[in-house]
PDB file of C-alpha atoms in Angstrom:
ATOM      1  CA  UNK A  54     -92.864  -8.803  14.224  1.00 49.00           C
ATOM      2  CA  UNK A  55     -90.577  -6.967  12.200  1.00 45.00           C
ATOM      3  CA  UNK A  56     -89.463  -4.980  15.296  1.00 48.00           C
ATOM      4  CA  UNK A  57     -88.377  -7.969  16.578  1.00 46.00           C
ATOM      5  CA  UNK A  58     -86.684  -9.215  13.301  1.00 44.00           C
ATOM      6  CA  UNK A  59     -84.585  -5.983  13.383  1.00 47.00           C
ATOM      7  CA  UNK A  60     -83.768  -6.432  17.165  1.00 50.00           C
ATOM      8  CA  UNK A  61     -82.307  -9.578  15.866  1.00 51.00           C
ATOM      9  CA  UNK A  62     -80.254  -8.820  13.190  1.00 49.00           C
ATOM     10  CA  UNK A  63     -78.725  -5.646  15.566  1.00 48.00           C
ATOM     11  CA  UNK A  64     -78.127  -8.446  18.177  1.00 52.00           C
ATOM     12  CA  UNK A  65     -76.362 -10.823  15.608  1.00 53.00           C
ATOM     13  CA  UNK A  66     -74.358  -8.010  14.429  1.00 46.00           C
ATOM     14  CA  UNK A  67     -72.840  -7.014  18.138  1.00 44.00           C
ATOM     15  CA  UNK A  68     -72.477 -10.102  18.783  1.00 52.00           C
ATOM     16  CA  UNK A  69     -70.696 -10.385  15.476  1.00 51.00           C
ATOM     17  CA  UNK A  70     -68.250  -7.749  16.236  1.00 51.00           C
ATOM     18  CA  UNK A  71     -67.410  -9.331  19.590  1.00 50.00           C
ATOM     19  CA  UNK A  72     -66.610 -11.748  18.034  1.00 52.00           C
ATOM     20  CA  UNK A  73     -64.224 -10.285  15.746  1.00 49.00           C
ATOM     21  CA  UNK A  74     -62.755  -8.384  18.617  1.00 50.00           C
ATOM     22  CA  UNK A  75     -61.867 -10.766  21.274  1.00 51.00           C
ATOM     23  CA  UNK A  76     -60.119 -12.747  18.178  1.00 53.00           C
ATOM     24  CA  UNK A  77     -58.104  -9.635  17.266  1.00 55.00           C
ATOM     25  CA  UNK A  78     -57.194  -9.357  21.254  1.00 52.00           C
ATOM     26  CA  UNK A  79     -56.104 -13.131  20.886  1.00 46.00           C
ATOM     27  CA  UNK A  80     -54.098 -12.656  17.759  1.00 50.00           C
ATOM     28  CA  UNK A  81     -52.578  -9.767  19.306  1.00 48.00           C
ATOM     29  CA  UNK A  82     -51.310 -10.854  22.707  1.00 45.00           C
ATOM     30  CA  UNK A  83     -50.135 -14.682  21.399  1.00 47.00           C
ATOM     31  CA  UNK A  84     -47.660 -12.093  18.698  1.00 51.00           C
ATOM     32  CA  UNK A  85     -46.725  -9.998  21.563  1.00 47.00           C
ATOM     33  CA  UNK A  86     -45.565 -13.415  24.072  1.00 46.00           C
ATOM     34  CA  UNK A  87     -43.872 -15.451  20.580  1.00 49.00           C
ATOM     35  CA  UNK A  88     -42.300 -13.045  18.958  1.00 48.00           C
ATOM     36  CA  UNK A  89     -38.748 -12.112  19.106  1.00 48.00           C
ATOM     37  CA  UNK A  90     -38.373  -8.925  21.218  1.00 47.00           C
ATOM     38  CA  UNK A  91     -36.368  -5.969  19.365  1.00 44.00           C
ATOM     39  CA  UNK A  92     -34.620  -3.388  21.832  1.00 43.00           C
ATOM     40  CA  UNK A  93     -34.437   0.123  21.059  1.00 37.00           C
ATOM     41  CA  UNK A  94     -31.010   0.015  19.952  1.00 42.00           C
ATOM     42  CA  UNK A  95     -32.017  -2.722  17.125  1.00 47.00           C
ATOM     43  CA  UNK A  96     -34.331  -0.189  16.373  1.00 44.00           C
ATOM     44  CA  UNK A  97     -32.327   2.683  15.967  1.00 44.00           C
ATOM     45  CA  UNK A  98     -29.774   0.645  13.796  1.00 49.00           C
ATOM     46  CA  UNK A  99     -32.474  -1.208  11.221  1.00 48.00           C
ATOM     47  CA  UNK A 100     -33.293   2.775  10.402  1.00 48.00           C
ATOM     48  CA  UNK A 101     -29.955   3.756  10.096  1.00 52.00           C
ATOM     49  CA  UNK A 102     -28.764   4.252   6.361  1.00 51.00           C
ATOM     50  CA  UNK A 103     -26.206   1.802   5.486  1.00 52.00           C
ATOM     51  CA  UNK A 104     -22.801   3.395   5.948  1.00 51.00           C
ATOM     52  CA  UNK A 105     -20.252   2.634   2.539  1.00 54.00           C
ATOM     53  CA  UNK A 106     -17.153   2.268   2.733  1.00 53.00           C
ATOM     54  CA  UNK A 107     -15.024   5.715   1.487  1.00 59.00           C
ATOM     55  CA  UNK A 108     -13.625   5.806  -1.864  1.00 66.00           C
ATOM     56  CA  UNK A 109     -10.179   6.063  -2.529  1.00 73.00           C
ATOM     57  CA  UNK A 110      -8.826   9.035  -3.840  1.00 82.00           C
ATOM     58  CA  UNK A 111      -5.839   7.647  -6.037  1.00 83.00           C
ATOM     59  CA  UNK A 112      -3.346  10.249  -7.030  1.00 90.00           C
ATOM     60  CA  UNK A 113      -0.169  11.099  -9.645  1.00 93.00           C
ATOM     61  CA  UNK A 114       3.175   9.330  -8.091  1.00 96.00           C
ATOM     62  CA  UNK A 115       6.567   9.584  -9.847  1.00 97.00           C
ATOM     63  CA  UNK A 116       8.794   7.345  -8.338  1.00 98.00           C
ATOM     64  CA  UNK A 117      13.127   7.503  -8.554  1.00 98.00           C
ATOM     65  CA  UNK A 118      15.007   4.301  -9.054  1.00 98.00           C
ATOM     66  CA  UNK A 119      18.389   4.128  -7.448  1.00 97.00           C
ATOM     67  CA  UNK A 120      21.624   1.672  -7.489  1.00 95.00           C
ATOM     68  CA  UNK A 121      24.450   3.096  -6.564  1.00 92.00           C
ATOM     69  CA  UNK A 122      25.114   6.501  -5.266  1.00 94.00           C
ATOM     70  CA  UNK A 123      28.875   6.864  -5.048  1.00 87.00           C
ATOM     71  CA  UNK A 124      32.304   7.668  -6.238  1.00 82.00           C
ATOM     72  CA  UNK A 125      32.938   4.665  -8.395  1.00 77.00           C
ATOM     73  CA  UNK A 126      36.921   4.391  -9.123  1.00 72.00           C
ATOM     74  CA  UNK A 127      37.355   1.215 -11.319  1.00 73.00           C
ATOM     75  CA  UNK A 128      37.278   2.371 -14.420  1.00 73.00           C
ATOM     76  CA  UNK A 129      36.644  -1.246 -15.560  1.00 73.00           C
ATOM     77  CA  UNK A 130      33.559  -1.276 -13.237  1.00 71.00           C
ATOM     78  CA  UNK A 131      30.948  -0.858 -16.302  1.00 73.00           C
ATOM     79  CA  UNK A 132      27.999  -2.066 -14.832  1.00 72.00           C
ATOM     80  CA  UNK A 133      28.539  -0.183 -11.470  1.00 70.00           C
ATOM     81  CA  UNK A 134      28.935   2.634 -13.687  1.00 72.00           C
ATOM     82  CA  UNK A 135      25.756   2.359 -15.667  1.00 76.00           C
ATOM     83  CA  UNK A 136      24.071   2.053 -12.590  1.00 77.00           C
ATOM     84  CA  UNK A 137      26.082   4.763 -10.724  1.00 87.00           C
ATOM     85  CA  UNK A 138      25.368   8.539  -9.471  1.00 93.00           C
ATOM     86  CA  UNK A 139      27.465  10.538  -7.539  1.00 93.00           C
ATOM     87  CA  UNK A 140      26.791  11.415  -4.109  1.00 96.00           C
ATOM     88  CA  UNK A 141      27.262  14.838  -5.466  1.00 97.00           C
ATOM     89  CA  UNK A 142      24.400  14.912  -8.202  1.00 96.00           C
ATOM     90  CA  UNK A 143      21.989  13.047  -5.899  1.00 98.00           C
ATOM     91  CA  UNK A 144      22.482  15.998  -3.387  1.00 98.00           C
ATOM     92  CA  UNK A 145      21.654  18.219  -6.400  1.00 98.00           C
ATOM     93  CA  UNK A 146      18.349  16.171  -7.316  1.00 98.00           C
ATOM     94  CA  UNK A 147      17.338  16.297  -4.028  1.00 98.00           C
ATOM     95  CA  UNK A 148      17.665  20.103  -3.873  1.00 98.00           C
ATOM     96  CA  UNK A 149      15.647  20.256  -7.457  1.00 98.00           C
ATOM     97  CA  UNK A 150      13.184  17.867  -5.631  1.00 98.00           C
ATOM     98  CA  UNK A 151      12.455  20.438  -2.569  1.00 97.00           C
ATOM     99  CA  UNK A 152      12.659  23.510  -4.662  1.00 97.00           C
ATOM    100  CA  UNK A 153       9.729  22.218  -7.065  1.00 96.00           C
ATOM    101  CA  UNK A 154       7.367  21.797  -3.827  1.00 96.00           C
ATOM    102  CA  UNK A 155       7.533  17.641  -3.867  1.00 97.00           C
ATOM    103  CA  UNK A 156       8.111  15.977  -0.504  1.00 98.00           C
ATOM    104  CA  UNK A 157       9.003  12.582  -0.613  1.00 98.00           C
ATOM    105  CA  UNK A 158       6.689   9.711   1.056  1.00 98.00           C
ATOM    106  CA  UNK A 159       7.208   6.039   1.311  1.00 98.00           C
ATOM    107  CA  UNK A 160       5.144   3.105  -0.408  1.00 98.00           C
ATOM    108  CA  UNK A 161       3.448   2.687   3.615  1.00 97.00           C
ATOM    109  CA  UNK A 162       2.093   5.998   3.112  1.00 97.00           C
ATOM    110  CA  UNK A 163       0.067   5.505  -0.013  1.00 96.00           C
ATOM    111  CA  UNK A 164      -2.857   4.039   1.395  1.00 94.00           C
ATOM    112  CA  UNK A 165      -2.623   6.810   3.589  1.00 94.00           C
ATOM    113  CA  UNK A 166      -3.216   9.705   1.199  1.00 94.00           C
ATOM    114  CA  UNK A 167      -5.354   7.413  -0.815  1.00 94.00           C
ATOM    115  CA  UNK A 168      -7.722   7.607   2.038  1.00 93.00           C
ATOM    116  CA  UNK A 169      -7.307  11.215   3.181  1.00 92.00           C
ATOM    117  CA  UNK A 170      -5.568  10.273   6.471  1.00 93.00           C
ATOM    118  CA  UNK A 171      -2.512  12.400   4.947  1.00 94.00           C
ATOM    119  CA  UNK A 172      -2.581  15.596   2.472  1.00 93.00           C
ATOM    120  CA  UNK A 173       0.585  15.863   0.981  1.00 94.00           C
ATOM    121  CA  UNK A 174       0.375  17.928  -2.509  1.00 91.00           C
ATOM    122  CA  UNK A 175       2.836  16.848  -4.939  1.00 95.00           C
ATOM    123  CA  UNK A 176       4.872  12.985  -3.631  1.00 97.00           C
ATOM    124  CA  UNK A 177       7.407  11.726  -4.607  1.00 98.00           C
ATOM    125  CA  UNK A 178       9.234   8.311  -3.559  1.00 99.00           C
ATOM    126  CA  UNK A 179      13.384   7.767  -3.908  1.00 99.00           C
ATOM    127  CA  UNK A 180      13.812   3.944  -4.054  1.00 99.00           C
ATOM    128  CA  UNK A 181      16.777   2.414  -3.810  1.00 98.00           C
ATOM    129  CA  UNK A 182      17.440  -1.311  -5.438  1.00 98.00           C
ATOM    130  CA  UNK A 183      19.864  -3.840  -3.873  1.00 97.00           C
ATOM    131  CA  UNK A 184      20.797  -2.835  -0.239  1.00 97.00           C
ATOM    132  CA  UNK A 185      24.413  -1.763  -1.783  1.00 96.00           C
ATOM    133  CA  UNK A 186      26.594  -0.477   1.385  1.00 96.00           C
ATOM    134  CA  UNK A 187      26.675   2.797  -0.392  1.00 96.00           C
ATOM    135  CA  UNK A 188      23.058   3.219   1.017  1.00 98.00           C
ATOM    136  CA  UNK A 189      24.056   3.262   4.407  1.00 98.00           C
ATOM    137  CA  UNK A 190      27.780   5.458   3.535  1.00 97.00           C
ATOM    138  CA  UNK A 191      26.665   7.743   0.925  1.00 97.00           C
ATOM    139  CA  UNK A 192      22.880   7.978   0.696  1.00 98.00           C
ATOM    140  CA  UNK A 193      21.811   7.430   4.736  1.00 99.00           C
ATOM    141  CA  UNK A 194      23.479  11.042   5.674  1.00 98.00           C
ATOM    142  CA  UNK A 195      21.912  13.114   2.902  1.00 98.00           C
ATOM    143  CA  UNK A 196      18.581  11.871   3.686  1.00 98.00           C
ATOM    144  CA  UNK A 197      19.484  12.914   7.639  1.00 98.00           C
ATOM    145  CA  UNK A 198      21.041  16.140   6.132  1.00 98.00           C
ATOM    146  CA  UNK A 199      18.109  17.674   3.949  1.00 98.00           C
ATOM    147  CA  UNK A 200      14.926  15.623   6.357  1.00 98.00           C
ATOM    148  CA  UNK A 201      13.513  12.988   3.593  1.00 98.00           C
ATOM    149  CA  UNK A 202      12.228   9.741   3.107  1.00 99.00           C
ATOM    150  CA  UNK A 203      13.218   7.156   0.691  1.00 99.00           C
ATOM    151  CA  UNK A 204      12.812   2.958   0.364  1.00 99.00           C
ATOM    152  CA  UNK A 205      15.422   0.566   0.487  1.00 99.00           C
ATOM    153  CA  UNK A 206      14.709  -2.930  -1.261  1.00 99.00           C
ATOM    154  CA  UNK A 207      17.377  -5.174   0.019  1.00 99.00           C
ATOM    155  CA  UNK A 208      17.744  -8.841  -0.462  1.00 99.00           C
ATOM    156  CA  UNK A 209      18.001 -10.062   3.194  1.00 99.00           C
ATOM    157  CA  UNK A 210      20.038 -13.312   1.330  1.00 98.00           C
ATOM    158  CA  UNK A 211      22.934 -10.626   0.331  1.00 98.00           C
ATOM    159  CA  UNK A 212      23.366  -9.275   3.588  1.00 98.00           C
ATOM    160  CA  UNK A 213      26.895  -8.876   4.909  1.00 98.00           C
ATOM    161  CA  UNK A 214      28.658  -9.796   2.154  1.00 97.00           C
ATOM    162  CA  UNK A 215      30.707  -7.795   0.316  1.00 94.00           C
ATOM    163  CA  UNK A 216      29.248  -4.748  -1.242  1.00 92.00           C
ATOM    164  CA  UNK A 217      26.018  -5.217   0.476  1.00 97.00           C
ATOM    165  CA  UNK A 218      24.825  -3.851   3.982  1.00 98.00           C
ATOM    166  CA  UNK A 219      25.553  -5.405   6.988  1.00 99.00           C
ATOM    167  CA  UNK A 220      22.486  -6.378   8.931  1.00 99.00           C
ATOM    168  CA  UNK A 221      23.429  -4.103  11.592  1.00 98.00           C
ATOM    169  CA  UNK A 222      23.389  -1.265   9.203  1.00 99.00           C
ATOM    170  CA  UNK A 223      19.818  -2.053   8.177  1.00 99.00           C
ATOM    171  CA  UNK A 224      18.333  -2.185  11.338  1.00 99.00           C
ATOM    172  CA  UNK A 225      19.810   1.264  11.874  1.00 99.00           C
ATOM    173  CA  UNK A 226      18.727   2.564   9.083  1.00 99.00           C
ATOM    174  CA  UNK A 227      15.060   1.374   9.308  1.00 98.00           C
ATOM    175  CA  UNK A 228      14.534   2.350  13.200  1.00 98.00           C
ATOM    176  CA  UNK A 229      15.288   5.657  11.807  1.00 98.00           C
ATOM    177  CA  UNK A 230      12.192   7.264  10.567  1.00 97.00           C
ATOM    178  CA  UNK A 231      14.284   8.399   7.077  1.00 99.00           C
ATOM    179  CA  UNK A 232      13.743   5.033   5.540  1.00 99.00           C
ATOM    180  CA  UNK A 233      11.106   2.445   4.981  1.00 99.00           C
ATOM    181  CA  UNK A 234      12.455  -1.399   4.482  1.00 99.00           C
ATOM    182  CA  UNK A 235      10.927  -2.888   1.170  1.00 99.00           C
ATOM    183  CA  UNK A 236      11.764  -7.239  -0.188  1.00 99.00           C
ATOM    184  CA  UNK A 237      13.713  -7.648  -3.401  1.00 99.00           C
ATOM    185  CA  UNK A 238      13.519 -11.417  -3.030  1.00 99.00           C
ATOM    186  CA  UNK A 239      16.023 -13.340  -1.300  1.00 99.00           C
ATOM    187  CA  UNK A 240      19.131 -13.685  -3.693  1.00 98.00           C
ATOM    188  CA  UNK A 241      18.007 -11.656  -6.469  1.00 98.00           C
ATOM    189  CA  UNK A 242      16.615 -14.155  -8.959  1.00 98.00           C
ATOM    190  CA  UNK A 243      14.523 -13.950 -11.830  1.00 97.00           C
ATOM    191  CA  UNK A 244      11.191 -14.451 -10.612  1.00 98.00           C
ATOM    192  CA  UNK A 245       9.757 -15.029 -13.735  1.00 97.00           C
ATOM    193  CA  UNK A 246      12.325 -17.394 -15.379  1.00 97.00           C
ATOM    194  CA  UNK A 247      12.788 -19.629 -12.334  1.00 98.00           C
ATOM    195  CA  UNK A 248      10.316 -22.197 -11.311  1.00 98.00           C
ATOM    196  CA  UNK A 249       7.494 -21.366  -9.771  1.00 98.00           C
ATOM    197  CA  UNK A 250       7.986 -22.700  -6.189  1.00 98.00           C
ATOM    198  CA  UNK A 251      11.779 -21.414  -5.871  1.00 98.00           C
ATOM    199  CA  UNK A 252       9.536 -17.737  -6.817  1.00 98.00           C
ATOM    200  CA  UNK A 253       7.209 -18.132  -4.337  1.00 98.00           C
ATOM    201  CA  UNK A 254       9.972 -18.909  -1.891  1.00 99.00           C
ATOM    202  CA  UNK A 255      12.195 -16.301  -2.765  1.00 99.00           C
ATOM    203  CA  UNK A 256       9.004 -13.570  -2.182  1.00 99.00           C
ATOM    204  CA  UNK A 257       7.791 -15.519   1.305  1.00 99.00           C
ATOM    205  CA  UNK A 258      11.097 -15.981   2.345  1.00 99.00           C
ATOM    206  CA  UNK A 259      12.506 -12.125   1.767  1.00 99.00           C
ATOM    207  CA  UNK A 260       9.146 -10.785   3.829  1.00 99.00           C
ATOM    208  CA  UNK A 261       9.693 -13.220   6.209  1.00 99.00           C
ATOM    209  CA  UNK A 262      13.350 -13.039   7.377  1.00 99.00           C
ATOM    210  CA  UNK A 263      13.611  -9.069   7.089  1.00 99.00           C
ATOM    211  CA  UNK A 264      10.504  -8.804   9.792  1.00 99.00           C
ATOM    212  CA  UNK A 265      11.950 -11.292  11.917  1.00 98.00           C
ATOM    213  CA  UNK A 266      15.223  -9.622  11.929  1.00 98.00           C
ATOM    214  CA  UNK A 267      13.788  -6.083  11.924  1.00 98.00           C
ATOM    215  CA  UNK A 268      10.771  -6.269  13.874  1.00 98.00           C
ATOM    216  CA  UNK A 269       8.441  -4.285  11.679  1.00 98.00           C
ATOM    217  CA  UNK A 270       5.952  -4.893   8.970  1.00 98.00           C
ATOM    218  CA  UNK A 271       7.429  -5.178   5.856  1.00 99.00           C
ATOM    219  CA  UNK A 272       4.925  -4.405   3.194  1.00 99.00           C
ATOM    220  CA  UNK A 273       6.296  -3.773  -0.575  1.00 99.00           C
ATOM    221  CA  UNK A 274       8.562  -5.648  -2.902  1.00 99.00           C
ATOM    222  CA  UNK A 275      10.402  -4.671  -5.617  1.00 99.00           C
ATOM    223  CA  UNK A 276      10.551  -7.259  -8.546  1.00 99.00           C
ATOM    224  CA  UNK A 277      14.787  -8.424  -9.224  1.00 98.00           C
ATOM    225  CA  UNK A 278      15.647  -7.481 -12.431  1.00 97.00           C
ATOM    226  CA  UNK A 279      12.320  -5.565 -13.048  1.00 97.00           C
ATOM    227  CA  UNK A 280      10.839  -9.178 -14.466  1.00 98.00           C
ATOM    228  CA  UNK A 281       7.625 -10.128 -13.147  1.00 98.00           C
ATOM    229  CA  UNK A 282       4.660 -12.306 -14.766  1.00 97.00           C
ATOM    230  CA  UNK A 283       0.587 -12.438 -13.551  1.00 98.00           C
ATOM    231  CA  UNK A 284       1.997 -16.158 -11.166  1.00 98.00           C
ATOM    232  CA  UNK A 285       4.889 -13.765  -9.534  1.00 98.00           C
ATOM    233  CA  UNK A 286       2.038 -10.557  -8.973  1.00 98.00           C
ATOM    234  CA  UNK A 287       0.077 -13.906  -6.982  1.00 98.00           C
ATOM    235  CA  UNK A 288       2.788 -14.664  -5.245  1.00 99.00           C
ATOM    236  CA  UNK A 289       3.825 -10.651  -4.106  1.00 99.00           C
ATOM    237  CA  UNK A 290       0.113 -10.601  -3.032  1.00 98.00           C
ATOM    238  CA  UNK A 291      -0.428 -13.464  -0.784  1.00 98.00           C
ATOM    239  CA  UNK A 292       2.638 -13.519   1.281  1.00 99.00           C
ATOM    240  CA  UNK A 293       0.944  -9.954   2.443  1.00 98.00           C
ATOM    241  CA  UNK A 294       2.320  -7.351   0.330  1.00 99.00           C
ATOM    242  CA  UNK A 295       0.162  -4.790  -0.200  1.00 98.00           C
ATOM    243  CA  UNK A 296       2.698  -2.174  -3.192  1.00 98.00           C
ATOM    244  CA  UNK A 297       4.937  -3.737  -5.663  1.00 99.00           C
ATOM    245  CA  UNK A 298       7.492  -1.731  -8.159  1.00 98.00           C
ATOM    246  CA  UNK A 299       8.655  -2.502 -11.715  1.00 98.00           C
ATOM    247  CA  UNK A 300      11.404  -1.283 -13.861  1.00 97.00           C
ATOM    248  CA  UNK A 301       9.102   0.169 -16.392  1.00 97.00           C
ATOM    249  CA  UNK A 302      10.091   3.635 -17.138  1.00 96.00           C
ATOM    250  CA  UNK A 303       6.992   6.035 -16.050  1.00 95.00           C
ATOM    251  CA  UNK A 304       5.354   8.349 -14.114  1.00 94.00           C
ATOM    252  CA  UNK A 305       2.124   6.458 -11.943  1.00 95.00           C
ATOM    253  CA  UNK A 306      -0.235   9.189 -13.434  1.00 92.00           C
ATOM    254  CA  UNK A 307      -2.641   7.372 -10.224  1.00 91.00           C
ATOM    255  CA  UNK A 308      -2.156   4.733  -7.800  1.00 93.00           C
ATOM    256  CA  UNK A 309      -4.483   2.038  -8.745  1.00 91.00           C
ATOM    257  CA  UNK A 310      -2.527  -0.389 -10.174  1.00 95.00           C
ATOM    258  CA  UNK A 311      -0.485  -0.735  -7.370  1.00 96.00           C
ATOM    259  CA  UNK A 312       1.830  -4.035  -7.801  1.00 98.00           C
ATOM    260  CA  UNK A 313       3.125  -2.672 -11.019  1.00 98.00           C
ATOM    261  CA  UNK A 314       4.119   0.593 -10.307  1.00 98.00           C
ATOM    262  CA  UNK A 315       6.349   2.399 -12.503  1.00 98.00           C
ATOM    263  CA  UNK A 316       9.800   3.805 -12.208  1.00 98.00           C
ATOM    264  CA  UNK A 317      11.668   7.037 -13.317  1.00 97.00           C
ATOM    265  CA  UNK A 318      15.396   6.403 -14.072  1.00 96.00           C
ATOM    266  CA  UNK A 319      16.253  10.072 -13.249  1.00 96.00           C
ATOM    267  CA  UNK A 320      20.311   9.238 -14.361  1.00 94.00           C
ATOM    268  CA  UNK A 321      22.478  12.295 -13.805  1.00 95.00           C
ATOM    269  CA  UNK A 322      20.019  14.689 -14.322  1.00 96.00           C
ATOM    270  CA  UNK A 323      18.999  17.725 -11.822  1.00 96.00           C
ATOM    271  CA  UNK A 324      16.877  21.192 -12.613  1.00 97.00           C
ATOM    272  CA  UNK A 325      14.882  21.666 -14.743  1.00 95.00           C
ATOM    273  CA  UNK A 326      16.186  18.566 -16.748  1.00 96.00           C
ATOM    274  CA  UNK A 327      14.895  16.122 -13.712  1.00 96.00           C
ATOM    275  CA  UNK A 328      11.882  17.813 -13.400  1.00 95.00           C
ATOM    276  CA  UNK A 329      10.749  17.098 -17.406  1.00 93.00           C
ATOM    277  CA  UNK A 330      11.665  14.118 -17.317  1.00 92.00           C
ATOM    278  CA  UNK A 331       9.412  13.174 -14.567  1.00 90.00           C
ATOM    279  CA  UNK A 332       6.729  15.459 -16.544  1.00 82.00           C
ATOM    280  CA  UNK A 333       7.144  14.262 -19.883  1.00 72.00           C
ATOM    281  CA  UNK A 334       7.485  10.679 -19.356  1.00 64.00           C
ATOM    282  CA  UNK A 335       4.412   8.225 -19.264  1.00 55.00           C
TER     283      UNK A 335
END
C-alpha cells in the first residue's frame, strides 16, 4: 500500500515538472516570435559608453583696437588724431608683436584652439574699427609685408563714401587670407540708445549685406561706440554671431565670455612699453 502511495506521489511530481516545463517552452518561444528583434550592431552600441562631448580649453587673448593708421595732416583733425597711429609705429608694434613669440589669429579661429583643432602658444588679434580707407592704403601692405592676420569691422552702410573703403577694396582684402571680415552695424549707431528694433536691424542687416556682397560667413561684431546692453548681446547672438568685442580696456585672461570681449588700446606704444601694457592691464 504504501509502495503504491509513494509510486504516486513520484508520478504526480514528474508529471508536475512537465508541466512546468512545456509552460516554460511556451513562454519562451511566444517572447522569441513578439518581441522586437535587436541586431548585433544595436547590441554593440547599447554597451558602448556614452561618448561626451570635449571640453573646451579656453585660453588668455589680448586683443589690439585700431582706427586709423596713417599720416594725419590736419592739424585741426582732433578726433582723427586721438584715434590715429602712424603707419610707422604700427610697423614697430608689429615687430614687438613677432619678437615676443605672439602670432596673431582671427576671432574664426577661437573656437578652433578652444577645441584643440589649432595649437598656437601665445595669440594675439589686431582689430581694426570702422573700415577707414587707410585699412586698405596703409594697414593692408604691412600685414602682406610681415605675413599676419588681423579683423576689419566695417559698417557695410559706410561703404564708398568718403573716408571709408570702397566695396571693391573689401572684397580684396577679405579673399586674401590676411584678413577676416567682422559687422560694426550698419551706420554706426548706438545700439544701446536707439530703439530696440532699429538695433536689431542695424546687427541683422550688417551680417546680412556683407555675406551677400562677400560671399563668406561673417561671424563677429564689434559693438559702435563700444555701447552694448544684455537686449543688444540678444540681438548679436541670434542673427548668428558666434564672438562679439567691446571697448573695455583689458586683456581676455580666457575666452569664455565671448560677446564681451575686451580690448587693449595699445596707442603709440612699441617694446617693451606694448608688451606691459598688454601684461599689466586686466
Amino acid at each position: 500500500m504504501r509502495q503504491k502511495i509513494k509510486r504516486r506521489k513520484f508520478t504526480d511530481v514528474v508529471y508536475f515538472s512537465l508541466a512546468l516545463l512545456a509552460i516554460e517552452s511556451v513562454i519562451y518561444f511566444f517572447e522569441a516570435f513578439t518581441s522586437p528583434k535587436v541586431s548585433f550592431a544595436q547590441e554593440q552600441e547599447a554597451t558602448q559608453p556614452a561618448v561626451t562631448a570635449p571640453q573646451l580649453q579656453s585660453f588668455k587673448l589680448p586683443i589690439l583696437i585700431y582706427h586709423y593708421v596713417e599720416y594725419v595732416t590736419d592739424e585741426r583733425d582732433t578726433i582723427r588724431q586721438s584715434l590715429n597711429i602712424t603707419p610707422n609705429i604700427f610697423e614697430q608694434q608689429i615687430k614687438t608683436l613677432k619678437d615676443a613669440g605672439y602670432t596673431t589669429i582671427t576671432p574664426s579661429q577661437i573656437e578652433k584652439i578652444e577645441k584643440g583643432r589649432l595649437k598656437i602658444e601665445k595669440p594675439v588679434i589686431l582689430s581694426f574699427d570702422d573700415g577707414y580707407r587707410d585699412f586698405y592704403t596703409d594697414v593692408f601692405p604691412i600685414l602682406k609685408k610681415y605675413n599676419i592676420k588681423a579683423v576689419a569691422y566695417v559698417n557695410p552702410g559706410l561703404l564708398d563714401k568718403l573716408n571709408y573703403m570702397y566695396w571693391d577694396e573689401v572684397k580684396e582684402i577679405a579673399k586674401s587670407g590676411y584678413v577676416e571680415i567682422g559687422a560694426h552695424s550698419m551706420s554706426h549707431r548706438s545700439l544701446s540708445s536707439i530703439d530696440e528694433k532699429s538695433a536689431e536691424w542695424e546687427v541683422r542687416e550688417s551680417k546680412a549685406m556683407l555675406e551677400k556682397q562677400l560671399n563668406i560667413p561673417v561671424t563677429s561684431f564689434a559693438y559702435p561706440f563700444g555701447h552694448f546692453n544684455n537686449q543688444t548681446i540678444e540681438f548679436v547672438k541670434s542673427a548668428g554671431f558666434t564672438s562679439a568685442i567691446t571697448t573695455d580696456e583689458g586683456t581676455n585672461e580666457d575666452t569664455k565670455e565671448k560677446f564681451t570681449l575686451k580690448r587693449i588700446h595699445p596707442g603709440s606704444r612699441i617694446g617693451l612699453d606694448l608688451i606691459n601694457k598688454m601684461y599689466l592691464i586686466n
